[in-house]
Amino acid sequence: MAAEKPNVVFVLGAPGAGKGTQCSNIVEKFKYVHLSAGDLLRAERNEPKSEFGDLIATHIKEGKIVPVAITCSLLERAMNDSMKAGQGNNFVIDGFPRNQDNLDGWNCQMGDKTNLKFVLFFDCPEEICIDRCISRGAAGSGRTDDNKESLKKRFETYVTSTKPIIDHYAEKNLVKKVDGSRSADAVFTDVQALFSS
Ligand code: UDP
Ligand code: MG
């Protein structure tokens, strides 16, 4: 019997909307593997042997979106590695697809190999998101983009490039929206209901 296609839930929302926090909760409670596109890119950036290190570093700092060929390959490799390691075939993919290039590249490279279950969207006002990212930076996130200048650019990118992707999936009735402005526990109560049903 052919192996089952991996199931994918995309997790989207503005920077600081709570994607990473809630993905950790999901992994703890449900049989899912969490892949953060941003974390995979940061790991690749820190890899001395990578030919993409500098390109990724500047894109992250400027809040720009890395070309999809790079991100998609990192995601595919991480999915294959974790399936080989016997971690199952359910994935929450956090912070991707972020623009039309990401969406087209994913559909082309992974669309037929995966089963997209739904898109989890954390809806959260910009002021709250910015406060959270600034606090995260002050608390020592170590991220090169948790500062006022980078955040301004990340939000521009979110509004102009990522929001239209969420709208695109909403038109296809694939979006499950959660109010991300509340406490992490309150948000997770809603998230849990979506994953249990
Ligand atoms: N990034 C990217 N493509 C992706 C995901 C992330 O280019 O698919 C880059 C982009 O520069 C983004 C940064 O990585 O601003 C940080 O992304 P992350 O998802 O970690 O930030 P978050 O939205 O969780 O705060
Ligand atoms: Mg994140």
PDB file of C-alpha atoms and ligand atoms in Angstrom:
ATOM      1  CA  MET A   1       0.000   0.000   0.000  1.00  0.00           C
ATOM      2  CA  ALA A   2       1.300   3.453  -0.860  1.00  0.00           C
ATOM      3  CA  ALA A   3       2.154   5.604   2.138  1.00  0.00           C
ATOM      4  CA  GLU A   4      -0.589   8.023   3.090  1.00  0.00           C
ATOM      5  CA  LYS A   5      -0.109  11.638   2.094  1.00  0.00           C
ATOM      6  CA  PRO A   6       0.963  13.842   4.984  1.00  0.00           C
ATOM      7  CA  ASN A   7      -1.760  16.077   6.407  1.00  0.00           C
ATOM      8  CA  VAL A   8      -0.987  19.761   6.637  1.00  0.00           C
ATOM      9  CA  VAL A   9      -2.524  22.592   8.630  1.00  0.00           C
ATOM     10  CA  PHE A  10      -1.109  26.008   7.738  1.00  0.00           C
ATOM     11  CA  VAL A  11      -0.968  28.439  10.662  1.00  0.00           C
ATOM     12  CA  LEU A  12      -1.070  32.098   9.681  1.00  0.00           C
ATOM     13  CA  GLY A  13      -1.428  35.466  11.356  1.00  0.00           C
ATOM     14  CA  ALA A  14       0.530  38.655  11.902  1.00  0.00           C
ATOM     15  CA  PRO A  15       3.943  38.604  13.592  1.00  0.00           C
ATOM     16  CA  GLY A  16       3.226  38.148  17.294  1.00  0.00           C
ATOM     17  CA  ALA A  17      -0.295  36.803  16.742  1.00  0.00           C
ATOM     18  CA  GLY A  18       0.604  33.656  18.678  1.00  0.00           C
ATOM     19  CA  LYS A  19       1.374  31.100  15.966  1.00  0.00           C
ATOM     20  CA  GLY A  20       4.445  29.602  17.642  1.00  0.00           C
ATOM     21  CA  THR A  21       2.918  29.463  21.127  1.00  0.00           C
ATOM     22  CA  GLN A  22      -0.250  27.774  19.957  1.00  0.00           C
ATOM     23  CA  CYS A  23       1.644  25.338  17.721  1.00  0.00           C
ATOM     24  CA  SER A  24       3.582  24.172  20.796  1.00  0.00           C
ATOM     25  CA  ASN A  25       0.269  23.639  22.568  1.00  0.00           C
ATOM     26  CA  ILE A  26      -1.106  21.713  19.591  1.00  0.00           C
ATOM     27  CA  VAL A  27       1.921  19.406  19.541  1.00  0.00           C
ATOM     28  CA  GLU A  28       1.582  18.725  23.255  1.00  0.00           C
ATOM     29  CA  LYS A  29      -2.059  17.772  23.008  1.00  0.00           C
ATOM     30  CA  PHE A  30      -2.483  16.310  19.522  1.00  0.00           C
ATOM     31  CA  LYS A  31      -0.423  14.034  17.318  1.00  0.00           C
ATOM     32  CA  TYR A  32       1.131  16.790  15.219  1.00  0.00           C
ATOM     33  CA  VAL A  33       4.631  17.814  14.266  1.00  0.00           C
ATOM     34  CA  HIS A  34       5.302  21.575  14.318  1.00  0.00           C
ATOM     35  CA  LEU A  35       7.350  23.071  11.505  1.00  0.00           C
ATOM     36  CA  SER A  36       8.016  26.803  11.690  1.00  0.00           C
ATOM     37  CA  ALA A  37       9.129  28.214   8.348  1.00  0.00           C
ATOM     38  CA  GLY A  38      10.854  31.058  10.217  1.00  0.00           C
ATOM     39  CA  ASP A  39      12.720  28.653  12.521  1.00  0.00           C
ATOM     40  CA  LEU A  40      13.840  26.530   9.563  1.00  0.00           C
ATOM     41  CA  LEU A  41      15.104  29.645   7.788  1.00  0.00           C
ATOM     42  CA  ARG A  42      16.923  30.865  10.919  1.00  0.00           C
ATOM     43  CA  ALA A  43      18.582  27.448  11.284  1.00  0.00           C
ATOM     44  CA  GLU A  44      19.641  27.494   7.621  1.00  0.00           C
ATOM     45  CA  ARG A  45      20.946  31.066   8.035  1.00  0.00           C
ATOM     46  CA  ASN A  46      23.121  29.879  10.946  1.00  0.00           C
ATOM     47  CA  GLU A  47      24.531  26.964   8.957  1.00  0.00           C
ATOM     48  CA  PRO A  48      28.089  28.030   7.991  1.00  0.00           C
ATOM     49  CA  LYS A  49      28.045  25.759   4.942  1.00  0.00           C
ATOM     50  CA  SER A  50      24.785  27.140   3.558  1.00  0.00           C
ATOM     51  CA  GLU A  51      24.990  29.083   0.312  1.00  0.00           C
ATOM     52  CA  PHE A  52      21.808  30.951   1.310  1.00  0.00           C
ATOM     53  CA  GLY A  53      22.901  32.231   4.728  1.00  0.00           C
ATOM     54  CA  ASP A  54      23.456  35.860   3.764  1.00  0.00           C
ATOM     55  CA  LEU A  55      20.361  36.090   1.598  1.00  0.00           C
ATOM     56  CA  ILE A  56      18.175  34.694   4.393  1.00  0.00           C
ATOM     57  CA  ALA A  57      19.748  36.977   7.005  1.00  0.00           C
ATOM     58  CA  THR A  58      19.023  40.156   5.040  1.00  0.00           C
ATOM     59  CA  HIS A  59      15.501  39.072   4.139  1.00  0.00           C
ATOM     60  CA  ILE A  60      14.642  38.362   7.781  1.00  0.00           C
ATOM     61  CA  LYS A  61      16.048  41.643   9.052  1.00  0.00           C
ATOM     62  CA  GLU A  62      14.194  43.580   6.344  1.00  0.00           C
ATOM     63  CA  GLY A  63      10.955  41.680   6.948  1.00  0.00           C
ATOM     64  CA  LYS A  64      11.012  40.443   3.338  1.00  0.00           C
ATOM     65  CA  ILE A  65       9.949  37.024   2.184  1.00  0.00           C
ATOM     66  CA  VAL A  66      12.637  34.574   1.136  1.00  0.00           C
ATOM     67  CA  PRO A  67      12.232  33.015  -2.349  1.00  0.00           C
ATOM     68  CA  VAL A  68       9.960  29.998  -2.100  1.00  0.00           C
ATOM     69  CA  ALA A  69      12.392  27.488  -3.594  1.00  0.00           C
ATOM     70  CA  ILE A  70      14.508  27.825  -0.441  1.00  0.00           C
ATOM     71  CA  THR A  71      11.671  27.763   2.097  1.00  0.00           C
ATOM     72  CA  CYS A  72       9.747  24.999   0.393  1.00  0.00           C
ATOM     73  CA  SER A  73      12.791  22.735   0.169  1.00  0.00           C
ATOM     74  CA  LEU A  74      13.504  23.256   3.869  1.00  0.00           C
ATOM     75  CA  LEU A  75       9.906  22.361   4.668  1.00  0.00           C
ATOM     76  CA  GLU A  76       9.918  19.284   2.443  1.00  0.00           C
ATOM     77  CA  ARG A  77      13.182  18.043   3.935  1.00  0.00           C
ATOM     78  CA  ALA A  78      11.901  18.593   7.486  1.00  0.00           C
ATOM     79  CA  MET A  79       8.673  16.734   6.692  1.00  0.00           C
ATOM     80  CA  ASN A  80      10.540  13.797   5.183  1.00  0.00           C
ATOM     81  CA  ASP A  81      13.012  13.661   8.066  1.00  0.00           C
ATOM     82  CA  SER A  82      10.312  13.626  10.680  1.00  0.00           C
ATOM     83  CA  MET A  83       8.240  11.007   8.840  1.00  0.00           C
ATOM     84  CA  LYS A  84      11.341   8.820   8.492  1.00  0.00           C
ATOM     85  CA  ALA A  85      11.915   9.250  12.217  1.00  0.00           C
ATOM     86  CA  GLY A  86       8.443   7.835  12.816  1.00  0.00           C
ATOM     87  CA  GLN A  87       6.909  11.047  14.160  1.00  0.00           C
ATOM     88  CA  GLY A  88       3.747  10.585  12.146  1.00  0.00           C
ATOM     89  CA  ASN A  89       2.357  12.429   9.181  1.00  0.00           C
ATOM     90  CA  ASN A  90       0.350  15.300  10.647  1.00  0.00           C
ATOM     91  CA  PHE A  91       1.994  18.698  10.364  1.00  0.00           C
ATOM     92  CA  VAL A  92       1.253  22.188  11.568  1.00  0.00           C
ATOM     93  CA  ILE A  93       3.234  24.509   9.304  1.00  0.00           C
ATOM     94  CA  ASP A  94       3.623  27.874  10.974  1.00  0.00           C
ATOM     95  CA  GLY A  95       4.255  31.143   9.119  1.00  0.00           C
ATOM     96  CA  PHE A  96       3.843  29.812   5.579  1.00  0.00           C
ATOM     97  CA  PRO A  97       2.653  30.466   2.843  1.00  0.00           C
ATOM     98  CA  ARG A  98       3.235  34.192   3.272  1.00  0.00           C
ATOM     99  CA  ASN A  99       2.810  35.531  -0.257  1.00  0.00           C
ATOM    100  CA  GLN A 100       1.746  34.553  -3.750  1.00  0.00           C
ATOM    101  CA  ASP A 101       5.233  33.252  -4.583  1.00  0.00           C
ATOM    102  CA  ASN A 102       5.084  30.962  -1.517  1.00  0.00           C
ATOM    103  CA  LEU A 103       1.607  29.772  -2.435  1.00  0.00           C
ATOM    104  CA  ASP A 104       2.482  29.047  -6.081  1.00  0.00           C
ATOM    105  CA  GLY A 105       5.756  27.361  -5.150  1.00  0.00           C
ATOM    106  CA  TRP A 106       4.090  25.166  -2.536  1.00  0.00           C
ATOM    107  CA  ASN A 107       1.259  24.179  -4.859  1.00  0.00           C
ATOM    108  CA  CYS A 108       3.740  23.300  -7.562  1.00  0.00           C
ATOM    109  CA  GLN A 109       6.242  21.394  -5.399  1.00  0.00           C
ATOM    110  CA  MET A 110       4.039  19.976  -2.604  1.00  0.00           C
ATOM    111  CA  GLY A 111       0.393  20.391  -3.595  1.00  0.00           C
ATOM    112  CA  ASP A 112      -0.019  16.864  -4.934  1.00  0.00           C
ATOM    113  CA  LYS A 113       2.137  15.273  -2.249  1.00  0.00           C
ATOM    114  CA  THR A 114       0.174  16.640   0.703  1.00  0.00           C
ATOM    115  CA  ASN A 115      -3.362  16.912   1.983  1.00  0.00           C
ATOM    116  CA  LEU A 116      -4.211  20.449   3.148  1.00  0.00           C
ATOM    117  CA  LYS A 117      -6.740  20.084   5.960  1.00  0.00           C
ATOM    118  CA  PHE A 118      -7.339  23.737   6.807  1.00  0.00           C
ATOM    119  CA  VAL A 119      -5.707  27.076   7.541  1.00  0.00           C
ATOM    120  CA  LEU A 120      -5.672  28.226  11.154  1.00  0.00           C
ATOM    121  CA  PHE A 121      -5.723  32.016  11.274  1.00  0.00           C
ATOM    122  CA  PHE A 122      -4.918  33.960  14.426  1.00  0.00           C
ATOM    123  CA  ASP A 123      -6.610  37.292  14.133  1.00  0.00           C
ATOM    124  CA  CYS A 124      -4.976  39.889  16.365  1.00  0.00           C
ATOM    125  CA  PRO A 125      -4.812  43.700  16.237  1.00  0.00           C
ATOM    126  CA  GLU A 126      -1.511  45.212  15.135  1.00  0.00           C
ATOM    127  CA  GLU A 127      -0.922  47.159  18.398  1.00  0.00           C
ATOM    128  CA  ILE A 128      -1.144  43.996  20.495  1.00  0.00           C
ATOM    129  CA  CYS A 129       1.112  42.091  18.094  1.00  0.00           C
ATOM    130  CA  ILE A 130       3.735  44.817  18.104  1.00  0.00           C
ATOM    131  CA  ASP A 131       3.713  45.023  21.914  1.00  0.00           C
ATOM    132  CA  ARG A 132       4.194  41.263  22.132  1.00  0.00           C
ATOM    133  CA  CYS A 133       7.117  41.249  19.689  1.00  0.00           C
ATOM    134  CA  ILE A 134       8.799  44.195  21.415  1.00  0.00           C
ATOM    135  CA  SER A 135       8.404  42.439  24.799  1.00  0.00           C
ATOM    136  CA  ARG A 136       9.722  39.222  23.265  1.00  0.00           C
ATOM    137  CA  GLY A 137      12.758  41.124  21.983  1.00  0.00           C
ATOM    138  CA  ALA A 138      13.303  42.850  25.341  1.00  0.00           C
ATOM    139  CA  ALA A 139      13.005  39.500  27.110  1.00  0.00           C
ATOM    140  CA  GLY A 140      15.869  38.209  24.973  1.00  0.00           C
ATOM    141  CA  SER A 141      14.329  36.419  21.981  1.00  0.00           C
ATOM    142  CA  GLY A 142      17.672  37.036  20.299  1.00  0.00           C
ATOM    143  CA  ARG A 143      15.838  37.639  17.036  1.00  0.00           C
ATOM    144  CA  THR A 144      17.299  40.174  14.645  1.00  0.00           C
ATOM    145  CA  ASP A 145      13.778  41.293  13.677  1.00  0.00           C
ATOM    146  CA  ASP A 146      12.053  41.872  17.046  1.00  0.00           C
ATOM    147  CA  ASN A 147      12.804  45.599  16.958  1.00  0.00           C
ATOM    148  CA  LYS A 148      10.721  48.625  15.949  1.00  0.00           C
ATOM    149  CA  GLU A 149      12.354  49.113  12.516  1.00  0.00           C
ATOM    150  CA  SER A 150      12.089  45.481  11.410  1.00  0.00           C
ATOM    151  CA  LEU A 151       8.600  45.145  12.862  1.00  0.00           C
ATOM    152  CA  LYS A 152       7.305  48.032  10.809  1.00  0.00           C
ATOM    153  CA  LYS A 153       8.522  46.269   7.669  1.00  0.00           C
ATOM    154  CA  ARG A 154       7.227  42.870   8.804  1.00  0.00           C
ATOM    155  CA  PHE A 155       3.772  44.367   9.258  1.00  0.00           C
ATOM    156  CA  GLU A 156       3.833  45.999   5.849  1.00  0.00           C
ATOM    157  CA  THR A 157       4.709  42.626   4.370  1.00  0.00           C
ATOM    158  CA  TYR A 158       1.954  40.952   6.374  1.00  0.00           C
ATOM    159  CA  VAL A 159      -0.736  43.398   5.239  1.00  0.00           C
ATOM    160  CA  THR A 160       0.268  43.600   1.588  1.00  0.00           C
ATOM    161  CA  SER A 161       1.439  40.017   0.964  1.00  0.00           C
ATOM    162  CA  THR A 162       0.177  37.573   3.591  1.00  0.00           C
ATOM    163  CA  LYS A 163      -3.349  38.837   4.281  1.00  0.00           C
ATOM    164  CA  PRO A 164      -4.330  38.269   0.620  1.00  0.00           C
ATOM    165  CA  ILE A 165      -3.214  34.633   0.945  1.00  0.00           C
ATOM    166  CA  ILE A 166      -5.461  34.200   3.994  1.00  0.00           C
ATOM    167  CA  ASP A 167      -8.300  35.813   2.013  1.00  0.00           C
ATOM    168  CA  HIS A 168      -7.611  33.427  -0.852  1.00  0.00           C
ATOM    169  CA  TYR A 169      -8.008  30.409   1.431  1.00  0.00           C
ATOM    170  CA  ALA A 170     -11.072  31.972   3.066  1.00  0.00           C
ATOM    171  CA  GLU A 171     -12.746  32.129  -0.337  1.00  0.00           C
ATOM    172  CA  LYS A 172     -12.146  28.397  -0.599  1.00  0.00           C
ATOM    173  CA  ASN A 173     -13.739  27.931   2.855  1.00  0.00           C
ATOM    174  CA  LEU A 174     -10.505  26.565   4.254  1.00  0.00           C
ATOM    175  CA  VAL A 175      -9.904  29.143   6.998  1.00  0.00           C
ATOM    176  CA  LYS A 176     -10.664  28.588  10.681  1.00  0.00           C
ATOM    177  CA  LYS A 177     -10.300  31.933  12.442  1.00  0.00           C
ATOM    178  CA  VAL A 178      -9.488  32.345  16.113  1.00  0.00           C
ATOM    179  CA  ASP A 179      -9.338  35.594  18.091  1.00  0.00           C
ATOM    180  CA  GLY A 180      -5.648  35.709  19.002  1.00  0.00           C
ATOM    181  CA  SER A 181      -5.807  38.848  21.120  1.00  0.00           C
ATOM    182  CA  ARG A 182      -6.636  36.993  24.349  1.00  0.00           C
ATOM    183  CA  SER A 183      -4.469  35.050  26.796  1.00  0.00           C
ATOM    184  CA  ALA A 184      -2.664  32.006  25.409  1.00  0.00           C
ATOM    185  CA  ASP A 185      -4.869  29.702  27.508  1.00  0.00           C
ATOM    186  CA  ALA A 186      -8.102  31.271  26.289  1.00  0.00           C
ATOM    187  CA  VAL A 187      -6.928  31.066  22.694  1.00  0.00           C
ATOM    188  CA  PHE A 188      -5.943  27.432  23.110  1.00  0.00           C
ATOM    189  CA  THR A 189      -9.403  26.517  24.335  1.00  0.00           C
ATOM    190  CA  ASP A 190     -10.727  27.579  20.930  1.00  0.00           C
ATOM    191  CA  VAL A 191      -7.856  25.936  19.074  1.00  0.00           C
ATOM    192  CA  GLN A 192      -8.454  22.655  20.849  1.00  0.00           C
ATOM    193  CA  ALA A 193     -12.075  22.641  19.791  1.00  0.00           C
ATOM    194  CA  LEU A 194     -10.999  22.992  16.151  1.00  0.00           C
ATOM    195  CA  PHE A 195      -8.531  20.115  16.346  1.00  0.00           C
ATOM    196  CA  SER A 196     -10.902  17.840  18.245  1.00  0.00           C
ATOM    197  CA  SER A 197     -13.750  18.171  15.763  1.00  0.00           C
TER     198      SER A 197
HETATM  199  N1  UDP B   1      10.237  34.112   6.454  1.00  0.00           N
HETATM  200  C1  UDP B   1      10.181  33.927   5.092  1.00  0.00           C
HETATM  201  N2  UDP B   1       9.374  32.955   4.578  1.00  0.00           N
HETATM  202  C2  UDP B   1       8.605  32.167   5.366  1.00  0.00           C
HETATM  203  C3  UDP B   1       8.660  32.342   6.762  1.00  0.00           C
HETATM  204  C4  UDP B   1       9.476  33.339   7.279  1.00  0.00           C
HETATM  205  O1  UDP B   1      10.839  34.624   4.332  1.00  0.00           O
HETATM  206  O2  UDP B   1       7.901  31.293   4.834  1.00  0.00           O
HETATM  207  C5  UDP B   1      11.136  35.143   6.996  1.00  0.00           C
HETATM  208  C6  UDP B   1      10.539  36.550   6.852  1.00  0.00           C
HETATM  209  O3  UDP B   1      11.595  37.437   6.647  1.00  0.00           O
HETATM  210  C7  UDP B   1       9.880  36.752   8.214  1.00  0.00           C
HETATM  211  C8  UDP B   1      10.895  36.080   9.136  1.00  0.00           C
HETATM  212  O4  UDP B   1      11.347  34.950   8.378  1.00  0.00           O
HETATM  213  O5  UDP B   1       9.673  38.116   8.510  1.00  0.00           O
HETATM  214  C9  UDP B   1      10.377  35.659  10.489  1.00  0.00           C
HETATM  215  O6  UDP B   1       9.329  34.732  10.335  1.00  0.00           O
HETATM  216  P1  UDP B   1       8.599  34.079  11.602  1.00  0.00           P
HETATM  217  O7  UDP B   1       7.513  33.219  11.057  1.00  0.00           O
HETATM  218  O8  UDP B   1       9.592  33.446  12.489  1.00  0.00           O
HETATM  219  O9  UDP B   1       7.990  35.345  12.344  1.00  0.00           O
HETATM  220  P2  UDP B   1       6.629  35.434  13.140  1.00  0.00           P
HETATM  221  O10 UDP B   1       5.588  35.779  12.135  1.00  0.00           O
HETATM  222  O11 UDP B   1       6.386  34.096  13.787  1.00  0.00           O
HETATM  223  O12 UDP B   1       6.834  36.501  14.162  1.00  0.00           O
HETATM  224 MG    MG B   2       6.783  32.556  14.965  1.00  0.00          MG
END
